[in-house]
XYZ file of C-alpha atoms in Angstrom:
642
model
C 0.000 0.000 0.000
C 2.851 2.515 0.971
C 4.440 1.691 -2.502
C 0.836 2.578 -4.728
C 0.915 5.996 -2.728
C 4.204 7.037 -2.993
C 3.242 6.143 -6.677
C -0.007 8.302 -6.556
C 1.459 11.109 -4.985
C 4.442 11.227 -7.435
C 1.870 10.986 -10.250
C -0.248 13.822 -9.139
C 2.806 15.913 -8.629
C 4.565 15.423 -12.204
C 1.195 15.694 -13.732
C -0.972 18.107 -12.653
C 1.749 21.217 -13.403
C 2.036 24.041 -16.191
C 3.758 22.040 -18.993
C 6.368 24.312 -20.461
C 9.647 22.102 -21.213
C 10.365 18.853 -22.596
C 13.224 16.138 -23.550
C 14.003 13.657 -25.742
C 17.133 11.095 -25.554
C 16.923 10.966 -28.824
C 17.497 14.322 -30.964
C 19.554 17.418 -29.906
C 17.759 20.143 -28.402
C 19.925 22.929 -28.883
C 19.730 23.273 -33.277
C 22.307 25.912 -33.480
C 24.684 23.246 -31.130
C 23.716 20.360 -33.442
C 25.056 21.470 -37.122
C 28.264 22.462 -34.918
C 28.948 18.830 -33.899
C 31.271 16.849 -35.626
C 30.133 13.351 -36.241
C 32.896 10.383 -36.888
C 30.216 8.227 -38.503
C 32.446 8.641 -41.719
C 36.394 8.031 -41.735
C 36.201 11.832 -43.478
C 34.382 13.526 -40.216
C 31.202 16.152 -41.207
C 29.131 18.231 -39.554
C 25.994 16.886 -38.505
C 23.791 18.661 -41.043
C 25.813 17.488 -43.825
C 25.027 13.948 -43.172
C 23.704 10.787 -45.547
C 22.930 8.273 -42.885
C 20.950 8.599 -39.551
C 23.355 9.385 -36.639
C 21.319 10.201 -33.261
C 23.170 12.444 -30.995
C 22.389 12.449 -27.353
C 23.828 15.480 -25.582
C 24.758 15.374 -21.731
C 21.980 18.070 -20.982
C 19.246 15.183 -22.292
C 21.381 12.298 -20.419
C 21.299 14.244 -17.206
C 17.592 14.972 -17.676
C 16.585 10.795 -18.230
C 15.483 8.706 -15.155
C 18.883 5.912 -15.561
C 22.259 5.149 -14.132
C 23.715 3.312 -16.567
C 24.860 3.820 -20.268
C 22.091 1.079 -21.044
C 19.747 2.786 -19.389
C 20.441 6.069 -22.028
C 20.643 3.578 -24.976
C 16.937 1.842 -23.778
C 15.406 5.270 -24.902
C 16.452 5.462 -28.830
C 14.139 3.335 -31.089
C 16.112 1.822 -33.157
C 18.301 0.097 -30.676
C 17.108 -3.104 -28.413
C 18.807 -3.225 -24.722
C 18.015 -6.878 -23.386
C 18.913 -6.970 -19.404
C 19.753 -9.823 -17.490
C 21.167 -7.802 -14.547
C 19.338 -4.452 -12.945
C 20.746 -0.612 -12.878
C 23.148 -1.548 -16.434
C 24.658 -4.574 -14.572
C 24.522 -6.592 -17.546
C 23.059 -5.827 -20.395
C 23.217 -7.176 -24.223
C 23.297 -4.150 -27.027
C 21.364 -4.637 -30.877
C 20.963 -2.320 -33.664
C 17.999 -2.862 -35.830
C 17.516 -6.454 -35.439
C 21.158 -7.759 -35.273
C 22.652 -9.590 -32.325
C 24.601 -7.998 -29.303
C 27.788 -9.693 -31.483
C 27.024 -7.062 -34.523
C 27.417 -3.885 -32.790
C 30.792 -1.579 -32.350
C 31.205 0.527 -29.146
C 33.750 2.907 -28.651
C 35.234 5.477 -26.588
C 35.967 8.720 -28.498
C 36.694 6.703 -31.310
C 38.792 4.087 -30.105
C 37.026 -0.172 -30.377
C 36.586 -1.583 -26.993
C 34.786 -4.436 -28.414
C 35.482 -7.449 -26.173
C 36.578 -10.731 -28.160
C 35.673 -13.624 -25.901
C 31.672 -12.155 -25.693
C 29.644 -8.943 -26.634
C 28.246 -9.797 -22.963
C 30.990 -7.834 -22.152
C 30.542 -4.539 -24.326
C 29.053 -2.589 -22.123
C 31.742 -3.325 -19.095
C 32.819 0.282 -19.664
C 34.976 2.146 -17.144
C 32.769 5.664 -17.816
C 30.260 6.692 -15.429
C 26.984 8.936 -17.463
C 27.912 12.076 -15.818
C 31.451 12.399 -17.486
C 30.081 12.154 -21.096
C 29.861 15.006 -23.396
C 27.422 12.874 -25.877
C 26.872 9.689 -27.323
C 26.714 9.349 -31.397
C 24.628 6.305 -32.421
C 25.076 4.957 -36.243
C 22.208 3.197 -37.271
C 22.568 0.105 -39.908
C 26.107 -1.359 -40.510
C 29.825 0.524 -40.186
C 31.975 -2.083 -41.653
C 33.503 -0.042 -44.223
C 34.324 2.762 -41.911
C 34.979 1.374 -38.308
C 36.311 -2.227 -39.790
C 35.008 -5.879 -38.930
C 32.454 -5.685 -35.978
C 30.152 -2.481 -37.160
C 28.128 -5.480 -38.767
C 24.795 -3.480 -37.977
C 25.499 -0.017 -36.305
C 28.077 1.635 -33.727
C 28.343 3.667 -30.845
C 30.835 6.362 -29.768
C 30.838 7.272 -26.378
C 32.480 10.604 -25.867
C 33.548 11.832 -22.820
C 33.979 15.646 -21.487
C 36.881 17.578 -22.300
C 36.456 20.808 -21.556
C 38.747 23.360 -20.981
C 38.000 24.555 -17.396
C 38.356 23.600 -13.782
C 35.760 22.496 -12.217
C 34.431 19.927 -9.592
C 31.699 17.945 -9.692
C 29.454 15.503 -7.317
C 26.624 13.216 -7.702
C 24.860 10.731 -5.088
C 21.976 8.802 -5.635
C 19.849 6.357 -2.874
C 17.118 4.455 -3.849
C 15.147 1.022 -3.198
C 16.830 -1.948 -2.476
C 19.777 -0.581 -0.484
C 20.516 1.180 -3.945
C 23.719 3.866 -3.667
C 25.490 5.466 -6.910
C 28.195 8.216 -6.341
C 30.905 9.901 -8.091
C 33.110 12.654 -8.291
C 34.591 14.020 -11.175
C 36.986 17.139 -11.632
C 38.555 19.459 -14.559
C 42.011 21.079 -14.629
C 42.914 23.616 -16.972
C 45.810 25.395 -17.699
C 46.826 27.188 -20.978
C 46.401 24.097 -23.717
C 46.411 20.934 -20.993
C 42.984 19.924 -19.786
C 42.414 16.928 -17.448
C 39.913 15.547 -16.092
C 39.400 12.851 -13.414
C 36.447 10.926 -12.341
C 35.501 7.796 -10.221
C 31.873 6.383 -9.183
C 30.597 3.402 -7.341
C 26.997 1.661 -7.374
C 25.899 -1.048 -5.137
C 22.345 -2.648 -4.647
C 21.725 -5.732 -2.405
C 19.122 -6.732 -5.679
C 15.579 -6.899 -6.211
C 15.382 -10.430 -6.133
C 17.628 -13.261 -4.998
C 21.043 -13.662 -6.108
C 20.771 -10.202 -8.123
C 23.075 -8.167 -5.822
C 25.992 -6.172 -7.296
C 28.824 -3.335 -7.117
C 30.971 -1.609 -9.550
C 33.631 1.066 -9.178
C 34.863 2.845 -12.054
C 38.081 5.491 -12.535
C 38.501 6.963 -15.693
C 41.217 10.211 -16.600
C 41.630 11.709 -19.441
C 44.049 14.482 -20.603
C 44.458 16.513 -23.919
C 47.123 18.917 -25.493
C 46.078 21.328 -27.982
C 48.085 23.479 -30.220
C 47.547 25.120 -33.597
C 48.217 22.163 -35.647
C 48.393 19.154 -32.593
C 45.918 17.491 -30.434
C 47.304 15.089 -28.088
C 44.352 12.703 -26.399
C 45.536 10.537 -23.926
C 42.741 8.250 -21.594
C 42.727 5.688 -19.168
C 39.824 3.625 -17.448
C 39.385 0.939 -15.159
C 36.235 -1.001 -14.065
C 35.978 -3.521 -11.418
C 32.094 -5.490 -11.156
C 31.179 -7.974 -8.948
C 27.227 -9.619 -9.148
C 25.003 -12.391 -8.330
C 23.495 -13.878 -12.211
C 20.416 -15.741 -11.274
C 19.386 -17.748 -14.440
C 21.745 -14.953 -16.353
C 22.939 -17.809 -18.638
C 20.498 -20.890 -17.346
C 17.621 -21.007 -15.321
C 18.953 -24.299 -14.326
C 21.333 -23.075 -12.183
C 20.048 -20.225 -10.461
C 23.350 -19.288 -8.320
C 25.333 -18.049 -11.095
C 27.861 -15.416 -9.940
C 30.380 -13.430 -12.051
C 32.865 -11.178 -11.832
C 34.439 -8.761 -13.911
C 37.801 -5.746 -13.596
C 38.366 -4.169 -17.434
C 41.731 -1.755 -18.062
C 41.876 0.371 -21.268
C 43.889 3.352 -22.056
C 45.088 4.711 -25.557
C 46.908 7.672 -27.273
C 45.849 9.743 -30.073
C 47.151 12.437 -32.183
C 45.709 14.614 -34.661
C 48.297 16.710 -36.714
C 47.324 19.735 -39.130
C 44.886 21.910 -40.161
C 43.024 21.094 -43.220
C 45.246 18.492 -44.114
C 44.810 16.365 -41.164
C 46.453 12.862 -40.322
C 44.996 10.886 -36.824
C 46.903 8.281 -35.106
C 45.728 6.188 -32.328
C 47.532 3.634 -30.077
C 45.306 1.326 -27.586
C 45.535 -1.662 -25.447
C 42.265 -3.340 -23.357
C 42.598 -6.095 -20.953
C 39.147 -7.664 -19.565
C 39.490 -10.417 -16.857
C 36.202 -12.514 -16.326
C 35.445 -15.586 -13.481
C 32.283 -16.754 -13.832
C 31.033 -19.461 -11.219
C 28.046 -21.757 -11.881
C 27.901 -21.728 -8.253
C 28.010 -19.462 -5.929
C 28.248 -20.734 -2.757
C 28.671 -24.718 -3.163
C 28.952 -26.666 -6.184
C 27.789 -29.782 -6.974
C 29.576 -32.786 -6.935
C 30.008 -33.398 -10.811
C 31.236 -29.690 -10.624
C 35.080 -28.927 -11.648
C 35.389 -25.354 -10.740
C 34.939 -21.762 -12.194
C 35.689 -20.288 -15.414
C 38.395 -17.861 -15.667
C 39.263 -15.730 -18.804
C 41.641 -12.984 -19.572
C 41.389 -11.357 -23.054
C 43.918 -8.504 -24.328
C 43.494 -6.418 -27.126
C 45.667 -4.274 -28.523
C 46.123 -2.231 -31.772
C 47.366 0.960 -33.664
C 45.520 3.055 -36.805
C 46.361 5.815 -38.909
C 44.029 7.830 -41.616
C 44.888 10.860 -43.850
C 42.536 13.058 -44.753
C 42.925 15.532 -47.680
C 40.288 17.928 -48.998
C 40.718 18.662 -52.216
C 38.477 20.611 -55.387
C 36.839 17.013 -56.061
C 35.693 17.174 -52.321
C 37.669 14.812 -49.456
C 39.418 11.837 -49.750
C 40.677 9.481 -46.293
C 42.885 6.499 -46.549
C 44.212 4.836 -43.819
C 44.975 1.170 -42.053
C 44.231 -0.659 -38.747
C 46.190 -3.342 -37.109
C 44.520 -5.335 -34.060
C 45.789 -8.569 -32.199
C 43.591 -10.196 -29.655
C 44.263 -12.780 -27.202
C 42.669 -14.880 -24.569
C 43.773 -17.035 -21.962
C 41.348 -19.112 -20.080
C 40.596 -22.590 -18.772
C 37.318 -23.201 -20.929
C 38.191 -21.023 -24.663
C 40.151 -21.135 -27.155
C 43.275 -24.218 -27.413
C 44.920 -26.838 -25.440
C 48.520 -25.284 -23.927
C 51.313 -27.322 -23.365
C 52.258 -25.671 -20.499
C 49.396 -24.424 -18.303
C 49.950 -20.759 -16.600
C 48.631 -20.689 -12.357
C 46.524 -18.043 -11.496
C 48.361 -16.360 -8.246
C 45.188 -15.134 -6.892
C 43.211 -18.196 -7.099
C 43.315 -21.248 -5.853
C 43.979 -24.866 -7.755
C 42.901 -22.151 -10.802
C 45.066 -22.459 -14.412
C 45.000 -21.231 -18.046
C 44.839 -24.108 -19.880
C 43.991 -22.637 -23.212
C 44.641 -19.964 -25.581
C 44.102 -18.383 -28.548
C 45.280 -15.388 -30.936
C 44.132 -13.745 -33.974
C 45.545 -10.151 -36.091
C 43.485 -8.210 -38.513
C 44.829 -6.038 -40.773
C 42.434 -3.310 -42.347
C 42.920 -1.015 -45.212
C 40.199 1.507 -46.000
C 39.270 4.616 -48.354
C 36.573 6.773 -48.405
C 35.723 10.111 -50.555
C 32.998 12.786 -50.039
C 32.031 14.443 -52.983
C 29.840 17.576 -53.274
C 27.788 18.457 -56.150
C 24.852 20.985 -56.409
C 22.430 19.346 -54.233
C 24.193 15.973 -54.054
C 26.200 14.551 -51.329
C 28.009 11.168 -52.429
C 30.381 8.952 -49.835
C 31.585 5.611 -51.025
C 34.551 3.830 -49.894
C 35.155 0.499 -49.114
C 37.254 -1.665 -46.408
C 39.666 -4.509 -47.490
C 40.243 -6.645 -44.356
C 42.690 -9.617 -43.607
C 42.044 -12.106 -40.748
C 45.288 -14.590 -40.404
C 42.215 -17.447 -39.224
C 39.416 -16.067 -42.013
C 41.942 -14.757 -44.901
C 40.919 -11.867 -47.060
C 37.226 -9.716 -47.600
C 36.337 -6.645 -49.093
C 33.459 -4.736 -48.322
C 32.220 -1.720 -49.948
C 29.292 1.237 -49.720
C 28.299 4.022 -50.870
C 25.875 7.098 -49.109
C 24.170 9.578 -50.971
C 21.834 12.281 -50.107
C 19.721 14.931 -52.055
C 18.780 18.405 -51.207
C 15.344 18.479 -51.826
C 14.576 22.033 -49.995
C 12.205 23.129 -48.194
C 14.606 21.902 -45.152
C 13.752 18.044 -46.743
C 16.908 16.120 -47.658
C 16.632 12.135 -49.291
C 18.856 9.947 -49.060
C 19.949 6.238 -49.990
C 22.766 4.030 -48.639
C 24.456 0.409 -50.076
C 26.564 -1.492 -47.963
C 28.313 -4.462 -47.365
C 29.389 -5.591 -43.705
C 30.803 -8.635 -41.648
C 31.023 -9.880 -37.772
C 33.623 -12.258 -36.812
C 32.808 -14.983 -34.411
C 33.540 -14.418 -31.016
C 35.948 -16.780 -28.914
C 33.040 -18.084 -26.987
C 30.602 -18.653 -29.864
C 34.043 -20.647 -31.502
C 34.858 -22.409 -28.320
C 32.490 -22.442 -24.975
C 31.382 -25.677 -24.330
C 28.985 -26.455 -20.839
C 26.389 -28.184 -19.600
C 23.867 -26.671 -21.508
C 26.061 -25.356 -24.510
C 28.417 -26.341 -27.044
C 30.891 -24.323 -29.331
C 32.103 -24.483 -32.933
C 35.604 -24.015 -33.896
C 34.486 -24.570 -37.891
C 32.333 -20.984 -37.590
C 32.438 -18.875 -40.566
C 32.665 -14.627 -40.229
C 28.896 -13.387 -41.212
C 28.262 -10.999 -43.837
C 25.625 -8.730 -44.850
C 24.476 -6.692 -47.447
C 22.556 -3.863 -46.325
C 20.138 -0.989 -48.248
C 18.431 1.934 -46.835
C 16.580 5.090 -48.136
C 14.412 7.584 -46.615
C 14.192 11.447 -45.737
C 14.948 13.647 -43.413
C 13.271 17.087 -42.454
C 15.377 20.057 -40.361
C 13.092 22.934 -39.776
C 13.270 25.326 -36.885
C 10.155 23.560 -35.107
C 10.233 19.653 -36.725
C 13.191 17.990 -36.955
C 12.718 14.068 -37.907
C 13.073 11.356 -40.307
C 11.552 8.139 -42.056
C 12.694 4.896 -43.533
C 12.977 1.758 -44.449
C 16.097 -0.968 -44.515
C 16.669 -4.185 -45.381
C 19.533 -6.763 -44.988
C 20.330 -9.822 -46.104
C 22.807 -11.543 -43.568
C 24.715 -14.770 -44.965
C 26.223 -17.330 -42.362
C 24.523 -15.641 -39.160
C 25.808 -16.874 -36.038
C 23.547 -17.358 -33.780
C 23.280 -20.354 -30.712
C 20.147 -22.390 -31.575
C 19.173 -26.009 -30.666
C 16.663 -28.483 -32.468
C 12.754 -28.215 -30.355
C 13.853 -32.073 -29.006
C 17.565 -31.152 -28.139
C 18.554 -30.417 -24.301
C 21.614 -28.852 -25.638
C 22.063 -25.181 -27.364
C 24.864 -24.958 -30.259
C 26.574 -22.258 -32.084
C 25.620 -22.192 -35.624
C 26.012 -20.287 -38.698
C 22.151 -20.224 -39.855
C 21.818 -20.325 -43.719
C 20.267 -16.885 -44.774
C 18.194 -14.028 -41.853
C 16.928 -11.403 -43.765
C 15.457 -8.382 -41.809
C 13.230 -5.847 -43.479
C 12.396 -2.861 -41.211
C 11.110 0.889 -41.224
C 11.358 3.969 -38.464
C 9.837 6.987 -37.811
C 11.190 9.704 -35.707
C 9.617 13.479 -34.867
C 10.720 15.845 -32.674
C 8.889 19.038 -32.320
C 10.499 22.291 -30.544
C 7.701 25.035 -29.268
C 10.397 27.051 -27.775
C 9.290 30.413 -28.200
C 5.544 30.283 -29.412
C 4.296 32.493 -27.117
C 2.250 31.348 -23.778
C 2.127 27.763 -25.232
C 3.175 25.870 -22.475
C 4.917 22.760 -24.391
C 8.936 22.840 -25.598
C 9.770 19.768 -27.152
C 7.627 16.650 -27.773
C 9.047 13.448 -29.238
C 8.001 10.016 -30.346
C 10.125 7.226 -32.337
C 8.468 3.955 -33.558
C 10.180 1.063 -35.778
C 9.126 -2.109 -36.766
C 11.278 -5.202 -37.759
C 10.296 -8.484 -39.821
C 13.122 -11.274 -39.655
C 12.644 -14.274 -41.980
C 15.434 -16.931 -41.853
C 16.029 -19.372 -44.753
C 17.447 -22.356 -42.611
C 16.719 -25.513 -40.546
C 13.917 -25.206 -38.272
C 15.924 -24.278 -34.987
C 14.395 -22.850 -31.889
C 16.944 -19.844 -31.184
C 18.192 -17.786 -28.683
C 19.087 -14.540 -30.048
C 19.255 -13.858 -33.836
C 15.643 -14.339 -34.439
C 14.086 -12.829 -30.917
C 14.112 -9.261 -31.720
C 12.198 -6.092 -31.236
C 9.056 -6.634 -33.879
C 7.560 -2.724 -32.783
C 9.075 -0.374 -30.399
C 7.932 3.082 -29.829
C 9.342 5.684 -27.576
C 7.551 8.661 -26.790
C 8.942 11.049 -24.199
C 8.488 14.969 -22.590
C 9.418 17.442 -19.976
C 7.483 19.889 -18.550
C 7.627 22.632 -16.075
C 5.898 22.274 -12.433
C 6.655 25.511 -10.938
C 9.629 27.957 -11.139
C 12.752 25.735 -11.264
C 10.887 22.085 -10.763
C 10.637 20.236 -13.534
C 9.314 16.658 -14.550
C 10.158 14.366 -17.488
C 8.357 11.131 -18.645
C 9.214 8.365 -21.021
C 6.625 5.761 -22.352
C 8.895 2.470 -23.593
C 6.593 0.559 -25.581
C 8.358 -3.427 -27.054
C 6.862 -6.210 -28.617
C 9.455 -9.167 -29.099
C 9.470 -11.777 -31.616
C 10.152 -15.385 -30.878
C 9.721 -17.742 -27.647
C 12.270 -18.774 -24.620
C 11.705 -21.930 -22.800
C 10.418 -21.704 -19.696
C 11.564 -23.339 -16.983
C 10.893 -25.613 -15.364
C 7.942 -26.821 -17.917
C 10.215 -26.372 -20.731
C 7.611 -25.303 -22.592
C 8.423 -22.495 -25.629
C 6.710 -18.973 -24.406
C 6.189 -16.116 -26.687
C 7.307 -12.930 -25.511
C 5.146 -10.700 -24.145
C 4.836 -7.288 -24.993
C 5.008 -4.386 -22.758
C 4.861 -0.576 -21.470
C 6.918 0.715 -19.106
C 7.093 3.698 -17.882
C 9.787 6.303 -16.121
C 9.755 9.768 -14.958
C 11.947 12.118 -13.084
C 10.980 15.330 -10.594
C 14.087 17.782 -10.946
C 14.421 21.133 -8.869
C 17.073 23.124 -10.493
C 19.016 25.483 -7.964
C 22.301 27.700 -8.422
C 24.524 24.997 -8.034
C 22.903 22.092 -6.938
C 20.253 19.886 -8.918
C 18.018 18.021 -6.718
C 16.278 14.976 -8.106
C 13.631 12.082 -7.281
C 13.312 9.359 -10.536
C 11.359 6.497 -10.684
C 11.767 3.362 -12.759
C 8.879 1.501 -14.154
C 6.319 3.117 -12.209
C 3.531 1.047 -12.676
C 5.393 -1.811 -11.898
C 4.937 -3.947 -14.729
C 6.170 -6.980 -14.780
C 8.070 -7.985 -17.912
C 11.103 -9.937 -19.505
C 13.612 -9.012 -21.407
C 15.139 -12.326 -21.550
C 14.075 -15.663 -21.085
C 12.945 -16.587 -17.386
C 14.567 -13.207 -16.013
C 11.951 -11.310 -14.501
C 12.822 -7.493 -14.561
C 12.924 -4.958 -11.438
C 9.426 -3.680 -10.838
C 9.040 -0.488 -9.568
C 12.150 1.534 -8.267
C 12.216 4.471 -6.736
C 15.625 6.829 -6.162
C 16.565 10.056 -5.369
C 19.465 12.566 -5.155
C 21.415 15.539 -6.592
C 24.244 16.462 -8.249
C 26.031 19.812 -7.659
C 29.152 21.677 -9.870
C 31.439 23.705 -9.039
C 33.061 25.889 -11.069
């Protein structure tokens, strides 16, 4: 009873005020802001406005304004992405881009891959708490030809504050089920050095059973500009720790993981208009994952233990010129992994120091070479961008993969545009080798491939800003784990043919300025997928159980003077079934709304806030037998200091 009305008062509050404001995760607000950004989803960066292919841009103003605590929980709000959660607050979560699999997406950190080779599981382990990013760029449909092998369906570039300025910053949140997230972050400034500094921690004793976690993050960054040199220089660390009931089987519900992630890297940018980028990184992600927690059974050997390393270097030139701009540059990337359950037999097994009867017994490595080239070309009304990627694997041998964007001023503020590309994913190190009770790898797995089309249009007024269209793509070799309706066990499997055929709408209207009309910004998003799959009759477990509709609609609104409110409807409808457990029956997905709001009072240098998670606490599942949190209340406030 105390919980419905908490609920009812909050309700009444948010609702019954003098709308004036609103916000939207997924379009800038500030237009004049928005053609100054500079988007990377090309290997010759343009200005936003300039753009042939949908690239959402979520600003820190809009991330600061959503009711989340996690980089998942940002991502949950733009359409044309699926977030699937086995853990609560961002714990785990799995990443898609218009229908592909968490495998098929690229994340990075201003620019540089942190894609993790033993399991996209771990894509999101990322040592950069939501308050220290500047904005997050989102590239819908595939990348290949521009960020190399895993952009298979879309990217995202996670870039983090550097401002030139000292500051200090503080945030603390409380919240439901012994929920705490804090951090700190600060700027230094002097003449062309800026640093910045920032560590956070979040702990919850879990909404259910086993689902208790922490993680503390560091992350420091420092740049050097002069006229013709910028000098980027970042380094992150993560350490996790969580209890993953039914996370991987409902079998065995005390699954427990845990997880510490290192990355740093070095760019430079030299010149003016004439520009050539270097960038140096390394990544090292160590993973123990116990099947049980607290005592095994007797059959049981002991926990898995993985260590992957990555590490590469790439350079790109680019040169405008009268014909328009031309890049050119090359990638090479090694990555490694050490472990007692992937990759090879070693003959001699390495101890691990800090736990006990605990060895690497296996290993594997595997370089990539990429070579890519890309030209924009200007004419009249017409915006062209083709390039294409050549790519060597030392396990997979040679591929090339190319595309071309195009665009065409229409006026009237309405641009068209049309996009061809091709794009691959290379199997993971646990879709090659894991093997468990329940699962079983394949070391024969081919890379998958696509070819992708798009067209649609886009509208940039002063009030609407939005877009619709329609994609398709036709994925060969699709890796995906699946299992025959009578088998017990689930193997990985390059399926024969998926092809996905999907549209999206997005609007954003801005009523800034008209007057005594009390609304700003109102926004709604809506796409639809159809995935057909030319195969074997399998019964799988991610490739074909994606987001069939999904429509976002969100808003902010004034309450009185500096108290504001914002509310997000998250409407999904899944495709495809899970097996229940115990019955082991197949259950369809069910579809759902949830819904989220945050109550902000803005003060000189203090924000004060009180969010609420799926306030009608509705109980849904984003994957198989994992029931979701229900309702979850927190509150806090975040103050800066100049």
């Amino acid at each position: 009873m105390r919980h419905q009305i908490i609920t009812l008062v909050f309700v009444i509050i948010t609702g019954t005020a003098n709308i004036r404001s609103a916000i939207t995760a997924q379009f800038e607000t500030d237009t004049i802001h928005l053609q100054e950004i500079v988007i990377t989803g090309r290997k010759a960066p343009v200005v936003y406005s300039e753009l042939s292919r949908i690239v959402k841009v979520i600003t820190s103003a809009e991330i600061q304004r959503l009711p989340v605590t996690s980089i998942s929980g940002i991502l949950e709000y733009v359409v044309s992405l699926d977030i699937r959660e086995r853990g609560p607050m961002g714990i785990q979560s799995d990443v898609s881009v218009r229908g592909g699999s968490f495998e098929q997406v690229l994340l990075l950190i201003n620019g540089i891959k942190i894609n993790d080779p033993q399991t996209g599981h771990h894509h999101l382990n990322i040592p950069v708490d939501i308050h220290q990013i500047e904005r997050i760029e989102i590239l819908d449909g595939p990348g290949s030809r521009v960020f190399g092998p895993y952009a298979y369906a879309g990217a995202i570039n996670i870039i983090t504050r550097s401002n030139f300025e000292n500051y200090l910053g503080l945030q603390i949140s409380l919240g439901q089920h012994a929920f705490f997230h804090g951090s700190a972050s600060a700027g230094f400034a002097s003449g062309n050095l800026s640093q910045y500094l920032s560590v956070g921690r979040k702990y919850s004793e879990g909404y259910r059973e086993n689902t208790d976690f922490f993680a503390n993050s560091i992350f420091y960054q420092a740049e050097r500009r002069t006229d013709i040199v910028r000098t980027n220089i970042q380094l992150g660390a993560l350490k996790k720790e969580f209890g993953a009931n039914s996370f991987y089987t409902p079998v065995y519900p005390e699954q427990f993981e845990a997880i510490r992630s290192l990355f740093t890297s070095i760019n430079n940018s030299i010149g003016r208009k004439i520009k050539l980028n270097h960038n140096v990184y390394f990544r090292r992600h160590w993973d123990r994952f116990e099947l049980f927690r607290y005592e095994g059974a007797p059959w049981y050997r002991g926990h898995n233990y993985h260590q992957t390393d990555v590490y590469g270097t790439e350079g790109l030139l680019t040169v405008p010129w009268r014909m328009g701009t031309s890049a050119v540059g090359a990638e090479f990337r090694t990555e490694k992994i050490l472990s007692n359950v992937l990759g090879k037999p070693m003959q001699d097994t390495i101890w691990l120091n800090r736990e006990n009867n605990a060895f690497y017994s296996r290993f594997k490595e595997r370089n990539h070479i990429s070579f890519f080239a890309e030209h924009n070309f200007y004419l009249d009304r017409f915006i062209i961008s083709g390039g294409l990627l050549a790519s060597y694997s030392n396990d997979f041998g040679w591929g090339v993969f190319p595309g071309v964007d195009l665009s065409y001023d229409l006026g009237y503020n309405l641009k068209a545009f049309f996009s061809f590309n091709e794009s691959l994913r290379l199997p993971s190190f646990t879709d090659l080798y894991y093997s468990g009770p329940t699962n079983t790898g394949n070391p024969a797995l081919q890379p998958e491939k696509a070819t992708n089309f798009e067209t649609g249009m886009k509208y940039k007024g002063n009030d609407l800003q939005g877009h619709v269209l329609i994609f398709s793509r036709k994925g060969i070799n699709t890796i995906d784990w699946v299992r025959i309706s009578d088998s017990f066990k689930w193997e990985s499997r390059n399926l024969t043919e998926i092809n996905t055929l999907g549209c999206e709408i997005n609007l954003n209207y801005t009523f800034t300025g008209k007057g005594i009309n009390p609304l700003e910004i109102v926004s709604f998003g809506y796409s639809w997928l159809d995935l057909s799959k030319e195969s074997g009759e399998y019964v799988s477990v991610y490739a074909l159980d994606q987001l069939r509709h999904k429509a976002v609609f969100s808003l902010r609104h004034k309450i009185v003077s500096n108290l504001k409110a914002s509310w997000l409807f998250n409407y999904q409808d899944r495709n495809g079934t899970y097996t229940h457990f115990p019955s082991g029956i197949e259950k369809p997905y069910n579809s759902f709304l949830i819904v989220d709001s945050k109550l902000e009072l803005s003060l000189k240098f203090v924000t004060i806030f009180l969010e609420a998670s799926n306030i009608f606490n509705k109980h849904y599942i984003d994957f198989g037998n994992i029931p979701q949190p229900g309702r979850w209340f927190r509150f806090g406030a975040i103050a800066r200091m100049m």
